[in-house]
Coordinates of C-alpha atoms (C1' of nucleotides) in Angstrom, one line a residue:
Chain A
M1 CA 72.8 100.4 94.8
A2 CA 72.8 97.1 93.0
T3 CA 69.4 96.5 91.6
Q4 CA 70.5 93.2 90.2
H5 CA 69.9 90.3 92.6
T6 CA 73.6 89.8 93.6
P7 CA 74.7 86.5 95.2
Q8 CA 76.8 87.7 98.1
D9 CA 78.4 85.1 100.6
Q10 CA 76.8 82.0 99.4
E11 CA 78.2 78.5 100.3
P12 CA 77.9 78.4 104.0
A13 CA 81.3 77.3 104.9
G14 CA 81.3 73.5 104.6
R15 CA 79.2 72.5 101.7
Q16 CA 79.8 70.9 98.3
R17 CA 80.2 73.3 95.5
T18 CA 78.2 71.4 92.9
R19 CA 75.1 72.8 94.3
R20 CA 72.4 70.2 93.5
S21 CA 72.8 68.1 90.3
P22 CA 76.3 67.4 89.1
A23 CA 75.1 68.3 85.7
P24 CA 77.2 68.0 82.4
H25 CA 80.8 68.2 83.6
E26 CA 81.2 70.9 81.0
R27 CA 78.6 73.5 81.9
Q28 CA 79.0 76.8 80.2
R29 CA 77.8 78.6 83.2
D30 CA 79.3 78.1 86.6
A31 CA 79.5 80.7 89.2
E32 CA 82.2 79.2 91.3
R33 CA 84.3 78.6 88.2
T34 CA 84.1 82.2 87.1
K35 CA 84.5 83.5 90.5
A36 CA 87.7 81.6 90.9
R37 CA 88.8 82.7 87.4
I38 CA 88.2 86.3 88.2
L39 CA 90.2 86.0 91.6
D40 CA 93.1 84.4 89.8
A41 CA 93.4 87.0 87.2
A42 CA 92.9 89.7 89.8
V43 CA 95.7 88.6 92.0
E44 CA 98.2 88.9 89.1
V45 CA 96.8 92.2 87.9
F46 CA 96.6 93.9 91.3
S47 CA 99.9 92.5 92.3
A48 CA 101.6 93.7 89.1
K49 CA 99.9 97.1 88.7
G50 CA 98.5 97.9 92.2
F51 CA 94.9 98.9 92.8
D52 CA 94.7 102.1 91.0
R53 CA 96.5 101.1 87.9
A54 CA 94.8 97.7 87.7
R55 CA 92.1 97.9 85.0
V56 CA 88.9 96.0 85.6
T57 CA 88.7 95.3 81.9
D58 CA 92.1 93.9 82.1
I59 CA 91.2 91.5 84.9
A60 CA 88.0 90.4 83.1
E61 CA 89.8 89.8 79.9
R62 CA 92.5 87.5 81.6
A63 CA 89.7 85.7 83.3
G64 CA 87.8 85.3 80.0
V65 CA 84.6 86.7 81.4
N66 CA 82.6 89.8 81.0
Q67 CA 83.7 92.8 82.8
Q68 CA 80.4 93.2 84.5
L69 CA 80.6 90.1 86.3
I70 CA 83.1 91.7 88.6
S71 CA 80.5 94.0 90.0
Y72 CA 78.1 91.1 89.9
Y73 CA 80.1 88.7 92.1
F74 CA 82.2 91.2 94.1
N75 CA 80.1 94.4 94.1
S76 CA 83.2 96.5 92.9
K77 CA 86.8 96.7 92.1
E78 CA 87.4 97.3 95.8
G79 CA 85.3 94.5 96.9
L80 CA 87.3 92.2 94.6
Y81 CA 90.5 93.5 96.2
R82 CA 89.2 93.0 99.6
E83 CA 88.3 89.5 98.9
I84 CA 91.7 88.7 97.6
G85 CA 93.2 90.1 100.8
R86 CA 90.9 87.9 102.8
R87 CA 92.0 84.8 100.8
W88 CA 95.6 85.6 101.0
R89 CA 95.6 85.9 104.7
A90 CA 93.8 82.6 105.1
Y91 CA 96.1 80.9 102.8
E92 CA 99.2 82.4 104.5
A93 CA 98.0 81.4 107.9
E94 CA 97.5 77.8 106.9
T95 CA 100.4 77.1 104.6
M96 CA 103.2 78.7 106.6
P97 CA 105.7 75.9 107.1
D98 CA 106.6 76.0 110.9
D99 CA 109.2 73.3 110.7
L100 CA 111.8 75.2 108.7
D101 CA 114.4 77.4 110.4
F102 CA 114.0 81.2 110.1
A103 CA 116.6 81.6 107.4
E104 CA 115.0 78.9 105.4
Q105 CA 111.6 80.5 105.7
I106 CA 112.9 83.6 104.5
K107 CA 114.4 82.0 101.4
H108 CA 110.9 80.7 100.8
G109 CA 109.7 84.2 101.0
V110 CA 112.1 85.5 98.4
R111 CA 111.0 82.8 95.9
A112 CA 107.3 83.6 96.7
S113 CA 107.7 87.2 96.4
V114 CA 108.6 87.1 92.7
D115 CA 105.9 84.6 91.8
P116 CA 103.1 86.6 90.0
R117 CA 100.5 84.2 91.0
L118 CA 101.1 84.7 94.7
G119 CA 101.1 88.5 94.8
G120 CA 103.7 89.1 97.3
R121 CA 103.8 92.7 96.2
L122 CA 100.3 93.2 97.5
L123 CA 101.9 93.6 101.0
A124 CA 103.9 96.5 99.7
W125 CA 101.1 98.1 97.9
D126 CA 99.0 97.8 101.0
G127 CA 101.7 99.4 103.2
L128 CA 102.1 102.2 100.8
Y129 CA 98.3 102.8 100.6
D130 CA 98.0 102.4 104.3
T131 CA 96.1 105.3 106.1
G132 CA 96.5 103.9 109.6
E133 CA 92.9 103.1 110.2
D134 CA 92.2 100.1 112.5
D135 CA 89.7 98.0 110.6
E136 CA 88.9 94.4 110.7
E137 CA 91.6 93.4 108.3
A138 CA 94.2 95.2 110.2
R139 CA 93.1 93.3 113.4
E140 CA 93.4 90.0 111.5
R141 CA 96.8 90.9 110.3
N142 CA 98.0 92.1 113.7
A143 CA 96.9 88.8 115.3
Q144 CA 98.8 87.0 112.8
F145 CA 102.0 88.9 113.0
Q146 CA 101.8 88.9 116.8
H147 CA 101.8 85.1 116.6
E148 CA 104.9 85.2 114.4
V149 CA 106.7 87.2 116.9
Q150 CA 105.9 84.7 119.6
V151 CA 107.1 81.8 117.4
L152 CA 110.3 83.6 116.7
R153 CA 110.8 84.5 120.4
E154 CA 110.6 80.8 121.2
R155 CA 113.2 80.0 118.6
Q156 CA 115.5 82.7 120.2
R157 CA 115.0 81.0 123.4
A158 CA 115.9 77.7 121.9
G159 CA 119.1 79.3 120.7
E160 CA 118.5 79.4 117.0
I161 CA 119.0 83.1 116.9
D162 CA 120.7 85.4 119.3
D163 CA 118.0 86.6 121.7
R164 CA 119.4 90.1 122.0
F165 CA 117.6 90.9 118.9
D166 CA 113.9 92.2 119.0
P167 CA 112.0 89.6 117.2
A168 CA 109.5 92.0 115.8
A169 CA 112.5 93.9 114.2
L170 CA 113.9 90.8 112.9
I171 CA 110.7 89.7 111.2
L172 CA 110.2 93.2 109.5
I173 CA 113.8 93.1 108.3
G174 CA 113.5 89.5 107.0
L175 CA 110.2 90.3 105.3
S176 CA 111.2 93.6 103.8
A177 CA 114.5 92.2 102.6
G178 CA 112.8 89.1 101.4
N179 CA 110.3 91.2 99.3
A180 CA 113.1 93.4 97.9
L181 CA 113.4 91.8 94.4
A182 CA 109.7 92.2 94.0
V183 CA 109.5 95.7 95.3
Y184 CA 112.6 97.2 93.8
P185 CA 113.2 95.4 90.6
H186 CA 114.7 98.6 89.1
L187 CA 117.3 98.7 91.8
A188 CA 118.1 95.1 91.6
R189 CA 118.6 95.3 87.9
G190 CA 121.0 98.3 88.6
L191 CA 122.8 96.5 91.4
F192 CA 123.3 93.3 89.9
D193 CA 123.9 94.8 86.5
T194 CA 121.4 92.6 84.5
D195 CA 118.4 93.6 82.6
T196 CA 116.1 91.3 84.1
V197 CA 115.5 89.6 87.5
S198 CA 116.1 86.0 86.4
P199 CA 115.4 83.0 88.5
E200 CA 119.2 82.6 89.1
L201 CA 119.3 86.0 90.5
V202 CA 116.4 85.2 92.8
E203 CA 118.2 82.1 94.1
H204 CA 121.4 83.9 94.5
Y205 CA 119.7 86.6 96.4
A206 CA 117.8 84.2 98.5
E207 CA 121.0 82.5 99.4
Q208 CA 122.7 85.7 100.4
L209 CA 119.9 87.0 102.5
A210 CA 119.6 83.6 104.3
Q211 CA 123.3 83.8 105.0
V212 CA 122.9 87.1 106.5
I213 CA 120.2 85.8 108.8
S214 CA 122.1 82.8 109.6
S215 CA 124.9 84.9 110.8
L216 CA 122.7 86.1 113.6
S217 CA 122.8 83.0 115.4
A218 CA 126.5 83.1 116.3
V219 CA 126.4 86.7 116.7
A220 CA 129.0 89.2 117.0
P221 CA 129.6 91.3 120.2
P222 CA 126.5 93.5 120.3
R223 CA 128.2 96.9 120.4
V224 CA 126.6 99.0 123.0
P225 CA 124.0 101.3 121.2
D226 CA 124.7 105.0 121.1
S227 CA 126.9 106.5 123.8
H228 CA 130.1 106.4 121.8
K229 CA 131.5 109.0 119.5
Chain B
M1 CA 99.9 120.6 72.7
A2 CA 100.6 123.6 75.1
T3 CA 99.5 126.9 73.3
Q4 CA 100.5 128.9 76.2
H5 CA 104.2 130.0 76.0
T6 CA 105.6 127.5 78.6
P7 CA 109.0 128.4 80.0
Q8 CA 110.9 125.0 80.1
D9 CA 114.4 124.5 81.2
Q10 CA 115.3 128.0 82.2
E11 CA 118.3 129.0 84.3
P12 CA 121.2 127.6 82.3
A13 CA 122.9 125.9 85.1
G14 CA 124.9 128.5 86.9
R15 CA 123.1 131.8 87.1
Q16 CA 121.6 133.8 89.8
R17 CA 117.8 133.3 90.4
T18 CA 116.9 136.9 90.7
R19 CA 116.7 137.4 87.0
R20 CA 117.6 141.0 86.4
S21 CA 116.6 143.5 89.0
P22 CA 116.5 142.4 92.6
A23 CA 113.0 144.1 92.9
P24 CA 111.0 144.5 96.0
H25 CA 112.0 141.6 98.2
E26 CA 108.4 140.8 98.5
R27 CA 107.2 140.1 95.0
Q28 CA 103.7 138.7 94.6
R29 CA 104.8 136.9 91.4
D30 CA 108.0 134.9 91.4
A31 CA 108.4 131.8 89.1
E32 CA 111.3 130.3 91.0
R33 CA 109.4 130.7 94.3
T34 CA 106.3 129.1 93.0
K35 CA 108.1 126.3 91.3
A36 CA 110.0 125.6 94.4
R37 CA 106.6 125.6 96.4
I38 CA 105.0 123.2 94.0
L39 CA 108.1 120.8 94.1
D40 CA 108.1 120.8 97.9
A41 CA 104.3 120.1 98.0
A42 CA 104.6 117.5 95.3
V43 CA 107.3 115.5 97.2
E44 CA 105.0 115.1 100.2
V45 CA 102.0 114.3 98.3
F46 CA 103.6 111.9 95.8
S47 CA 105.5 110.2 98.5
A48 CA 102.4 109.7 100.7
K49 CA 99.9 108.8 98.1
G50 CA 101.7 107.6 95.1
F51 CA 101.5 108.9 91.6
D52 CA 97.9 107.7 91.0
R53 CA 96.4 108.8 94.2
A54 CA 98.1 112.1 94.3
R55 CA 95.8 114.8 93.3
V56 CA 97.1 117.7 91.4
T57 CA 94.4 119.9 93.1
D58 CA 95.9 118.7 96.4
I59 CA 99.5 119.5 95.5
A60 CA 98.4 123.0 94.2
E61 CA 96.6 123.8 97.4
R62 CA 99.4 122.8 99.7
A63 CA 101.8 124.9 97.6
G64 CA 99.2 127.8 97.8
V65 CA 99.0 128.2 94.0
N66 CA 96.6 127.8 91.3
Q67 CA 96.4 124.3 90.0
Q68 CA 96.9 125.3 86.4
L69 CA 100.5 126.4 87.3
I70 CA 101.5 122.8 87.5
S71 CA 100.8 122.4 83.8
Y72 CA 102.4 125.7 83.1
Y73 CA 105.6 124.9 84.8
F74 CA 106.0 121.2 84.5
N75 CA 103.7 120.4 81.5
S76 CA 101.8 117.8 83.3
K77 CA 101.4 115.7 86.5
E78 CA 103.9 113.2 85.1
G79 CA 106.3 116.0 84.2
L80 CA 106.3 117.1 87.8
Y81 CA 106.8 113.6 89.1
R82 CA 109.8 113.3 86.8
E83 CA 111.4 116.5 87.8
I84 CA 111.0 115.4 91.5
G85 CA 112.8 112.1 90.6
R86 CA 115.7 114.1 88.8
R87 CA 116.2 116.4 91.8
W88 CA 116.1 113.7 94.3
R89 CA 118.8 111.6 92.4
A90 CA 121.0 114.8 92.3
Y91 CA 120.5 115.4 95.9
E92 CA 121.2 111.8 96.9
A93 CA 124.4 111.8 94.8
E94 CA 125.8 114.8 96.5
T95 CA 124.7 114.5 100.1
M96 CA 125.4 110.8 100.6
P97 CA 127.9 110.8 103.6
D98 CA 130.8 108.7 102.6
D99 CA 132.6 108.8 105.9
L100 CA 130.1 106.8 107.9
D101 CA 130.5 103.1 108.2
F102 CA 127.8 101.0 106.5
A103 CA 125.7 100.3 109.5
E104 CA 125.6 103.9 110.4
Q105 CA 124.6 104.9 106.8
I106 CA 121.7 102.5 107.0
K107 CA 120.5 104.1 110.3
H108 CA 120.5 107.4 108.5
G109 CA 118.4 105.7 105.8
V110 CA 115.9 104.5 108.3
R111 CA 115.5 108.0 109.7
A112 CA 115.3 109.5 106.2
S113 CA 112.8 106.9 105.1
V114 CA 110.0 108.2 107.5
D115 CA 110.6 111.9 106.8
P116 CA 107.7 113.0 104.6
R117 CA 109.8 115.9 103.2
L118 CA 112.3 113.6 101.9
G119 CA 110.0 111.1 100.0
G120 CA 111.9 107.8 100.7
R121 CA 108.8 106.0 99.8
L122 CA 109.2 107.2 96.2
L123 CA 111.7 104.5 95.7
A124 CA 109.2 101.9 96.6
W125 CA 106.5 103.4 94.4
D126 CA 108.9 103.5 91.5
G127 CA 109.8 99.9 92.0
L128 CA 106.3 98.8 92.1
Y129 CA 105.3 100.9 89.1
D130 CA 108.4 99.7 87.3
T131 CA 107.9 98.3 83.9
G132 CA 111.5 97.3 83.2
E133 CA 112.1 99.8 80.5
D134 CA 115.7 101.3 80.0
D135 CA 115.2 104.9 79.8
E136 CA 117.5 107.7 80.9
E137 CA 116.4 107.8 84.3
A138 CA 117.2 104.2 84.7
R139 CA 120.7 104.5 83.4
E140 CA 121.4 107.4 85.8
R141 CA 120.1 105.3 88.7
N142 CA 122.1 102.3 87.6
A143 CA 125.3 104.3 87.5
Q144 CA 124.6 105.6 90.9
F145 CA 124.1 102.1 92.3
Q146 CA 127.0 100.6 90.6
H147 CA 129.1 103.2 92.3
E148 CA 127.7 102.2 95.6
V149 CA 128.6 98.6 94.9
Q150 CA 132.1 99.7 94.3
V151 CA 132.3 101.6 97.4
L152 CA 131.1 98.8 99.5
R153 CA 133.3 96.3 97.8
E154 CA 136.3 98.5 98.9
R155 CA 135.1 98.5 102.4
Q156 CA 134.9 94.8 102.3
R157 CA 138.5 94.6 101.2
A158 CA 139.3 96.9 104.1
G159 CA 137.8 94.4 106.4
E160 CA 134.7 96.4 107.5
I161 CA 132.4 93.7 106.4
D162 CA 132.9 90.1 105.6
D163 CA 133.8 89.8 101.9
R164 CA 132.1 86.7 101.3
F165 CA 128.9 88.6 100.9
D166 CA 127.9 90.0 97.5
P167 CA 128.0 93.7 98.0
A168 CA 124.9 94.2 95.5
A169 CA 122.9 91.9 97.7
L170 CA 124.0 93.7 100.9
I171 CA 123.0 96.9 99.5
L172 CA 119.6 95.8 98.4
I173 CA 119.0 94.1 101.8
G174 CA 120.1 97.3 103.7
L175 CA 118.0 99.5 101.5
S176 CA 114.9 97.6 101.5
A177 CA 115.1 96.7 105.3
G178 CA 115.9 100.5 105.9
N179 CA 112.9 101.5 104.2
A180 CA 110.6 98.9 105.8
L181 CA 109.0 101.4 108.3
A182 CA 108.0 103.7 105.5
V183 CA 106.8 100.9 103.2
Y184 CA 105.1 98.6 105.6
P185 CA 103.8 100.8 108.3
H186 CA 100.7 98.6 108.7
L187 CA 103.0 95.6 109.5
A188 CA 105.2 97.7 111.8
R189 CA 102.1 98.6 113.9
G190 CA 101.0 95.0 114.1
L191 CA 104.6 93.6 115.0
F192 CA 105.5 96.2 117.5
D193 CA 102.0 96.4 118.8
T194 CA 101.6 100.1 118.6
D195 CA 99.1 102.2 116.9
T196 CA 101.6 104.6 115.3
V197 CA 105.1 104.5 114.0
S198 CA 106.6 106.9 116.6
P199 CA 110.1 108.5 116.5
E200 CA 111.1 106.1 119.4
L201 CA 110.0 103.2 117.2
V202 CA 112.1 104.6 114.4
E203 CA 115.2 104.8 116.6
H204 CA 114.7 101.4 118.0
Y205 CA 114.4 99.9 114.6
A206 CA 117.3 101.7 113.2
E207 CA 119.3 100.4 116.2
Q208 CA 118.3 96.8 115.6
L209 CA 118.9 96.9 111.9
A210 CA 122.4 98.6 112.4
Q211 CA 123.2 95.8 114.7
V212 CA 122.2 93.2 112.2
I213 CA 124.5 94.8 109.7
S214 CA 127.4 95.2 112.2
S215 CA 127.3 91.5 112.9
L216 CA 128.3 90.8 109.4
S217 CA 131.9 92.1 110.1
A218 CA 132.7 89.3 112.4
V219 CA 130.8 86.8 110.6
A220 CA 129.7 83.3 111.3
P221 CA 131.0 80.3 109.4
P222 CA 129.3 80.8 106.0
R223 CA 127.4 77.5 105.7
V224 CA 128.1 76.0 102.3
P225 CA 125.0 77.0 100.1
D226 CA 122.8 74.3 99.0
S227 CA 124.2 70.7 98.5
H228 CA 123.2 69.5 102.0
K229 CA 119.8 67.9 102.8
Chain C
dG1 C1' 104.5 155.8 81.5
dA2 C1' 103.2 153.1 77.5
dG3 C1' 103.8 148.6 75.7
dT4 C1' 105.2 143.9 76.2
dT5 C1' 106.0 139.7 78.4
dA6 C1' 105.5 136.6 82.1
dA7 C1' 102.9 134.9 86.0
dT8 C1' 98.6 133.7 87.7
dC9 C1' 93.8 132.4 87.9
dA10 C1' 88.8 130.7 87.1
dA11 C1' 86.1 128.1 84.4
dA12 C1' 85.2 125.0 80.5
dT13 C1' 86.5 120.6 78.4
dC14 C1' 87.6 116.0 77.6
dT15 C1' 88.9 111.5 78.6
dC16 C1' 89.2 107.4 80.9
dA17 C1' 87.4 103.9 83.6
dG18 C1' 84.1 101.9 86.9
dT19 C1' 79.4 101.0 87.6
dT20 C1' 74.3 100.5 86.1
dT21 C1' 70.8 99.2 83.1
dG22 C1' 68.3 96.2 80.5
dA23 C1' 68.3 92.4 77.9
dT24 C1' 69.6 87.4 76.7
dT25 C1' 70.1 82.5 77.7
dA26 C1' 71.5 78.4 80.4
dT27 C1' 70.0 75.8 84.5
dT28 C1' 67.2 74.1 87.7
dC29 C1' 62.8 73.1 89.8
dT30 C1' 58.0 71.2 89.9
Chain D
dA1 C1' 57.5 70.8 79.4
dG2 C1' 57.0 75.4 81.3
dA3 C1' 58.0 78.6 84.9
dA4 C1' 61.5 80.6 87.8
dT5 C1' 66.0 81.9 88.9
dA6 C1' 70.9 82.4 88.1
dA7 C1' 74.6 83.5 85.1
dT8 C1' 76.2 86.2 81.4
dC9 C1' 76.8 89.9 78.2
dA10 C1' 76.7 94.5 75.5
dA11 C1' 75.8 99.1 75.7
dA12 C1' 74.7 103.4 78.1
dC13 C1' 75.8 106.3 82.2
dT14 C1' 78.4 109.0 85.3
dG15 C1' 81.9 110.9 88.0
dA16 C1' 86.5 112.2 88.9
dG17 C1' 90.2 114.4 87.7
dA18 C1' 93.9 116.2 84.5
dT19 C1' 94.5 119.4 80.9
dT20 C1' 93.0 123.6 77.9
dT21 C1' 91.2 127.9 77.0
dG22 C1' 90.7 132.4 77.5
dA23 C1' 91.2 136.3 80.3
dT24 C1' 93.5 139.3 84.0
dT25 C1' 97.3 141.8 86.0
dA26 C1' 102.1 142.2 88.0
dA27 C1' 106.7 143.1 86.4
dC28 C1' 110.0 144.5 83.2
dT29 C1' 111.8 147.1 79.1
dC30 C1' 112.9 151.3 76.7

DNA sequence: GAGTTAATCAAATCTCAGTTTGATTATTCT
DNA sequence: AGAATAATCAAACTGAGATTTGATTAACTC
């Protein structure tokens, strides 16, 4: 149990960061600043290495702070990881561009997936580590995805995409394929015969995937499932 | 360094397992048998938990053997992991059904991905853990995927799939989407609003994905990439 | 059937990495 | 200014878990 007086959920939602006096704009100690630095470093490291291989020392170094501050501000490595998840979900929820068409959204997804600062790989790590338990995070995520399903369903009604497809399936397909360069970089290198996943490759792949998705609007005759052969 | 006389690459390719005398068909000690048991257990555990979270004790327990035998037969946890990779690649190479059409192959992939004995998730673990180095395993894998690309290209020529698509991209899309239920079970539960990835869900998803792929044969007008808007 | 080798096991060891402890200042409050 | 509190750090602690060590005995050879 932490004997040191940890802070824990400060800043009651809507208040100014600079707590009381503005103070020399170059403080050497600033809780918010260091927390932010730790979080930024953590996203990159967790995303790149996954929870288990991520080293607390590594995160601290990149953040330029003492390792102990991670325990101090986030209780533990796991606490830090959860915090990242929370922030990411909030970020996603508010920045998801609703005006683009499905194919275009997925292109965005491909680009985002390979940005180390955005941690698109975290989704895959979480899925692989998943144990099936139904905690708060899970409910939050479910609500979010249920919403996505609704949005896509409306678009199907509007004719943007053939409505014989199950929207949930389409989202899963788009999302997983969109993440592919980030999740399977080794396969990508082999398939595209290159020794690195370059920005050009990212664009090319995004374009191809978008095209696949687009081809679902003017869809082919939906072959009767099963029953033949 | 192992001071105990470890075996290492025995059985020179094409020889009978029962080394010399058939012996009582119920031996209590049998190297091949225990190795096989360890490998089977290892696939399940590594696939489910990933390398880092897999516990050597756990594998040994499932295999019903003493933990130390893992070091004895495979040198280390990592040695065991590599061995699994080798075997899996060999297995894939020889059992890939070439007669099915692309969509049907992918359906197979979906089913295989959720079978814990087949370890489809290993591909995702490997990708996430990937460091970009070009070792023997990588070359082996690359060759295999290059071959897949060729096969698909021929099928495109044969008209099975629109040849304006990049075969490498299509394979990556099919493979990543095919693995989605195994890699993102948490999202799947949220999207399909269920609390478990049931066999019915697997079939449903496989069907949907196959349909998406099928719709690429009679493809929509390939909108000119970029340049507009 | 005696001796050698291979297979197996239980317990000791060792290392890595996250967390705690116990100072040491910067900041802020009065 | 002086006291109180918050932020920071370096070093010690600890636990988990893979690997080693050192027996023990089944199986095979001659």
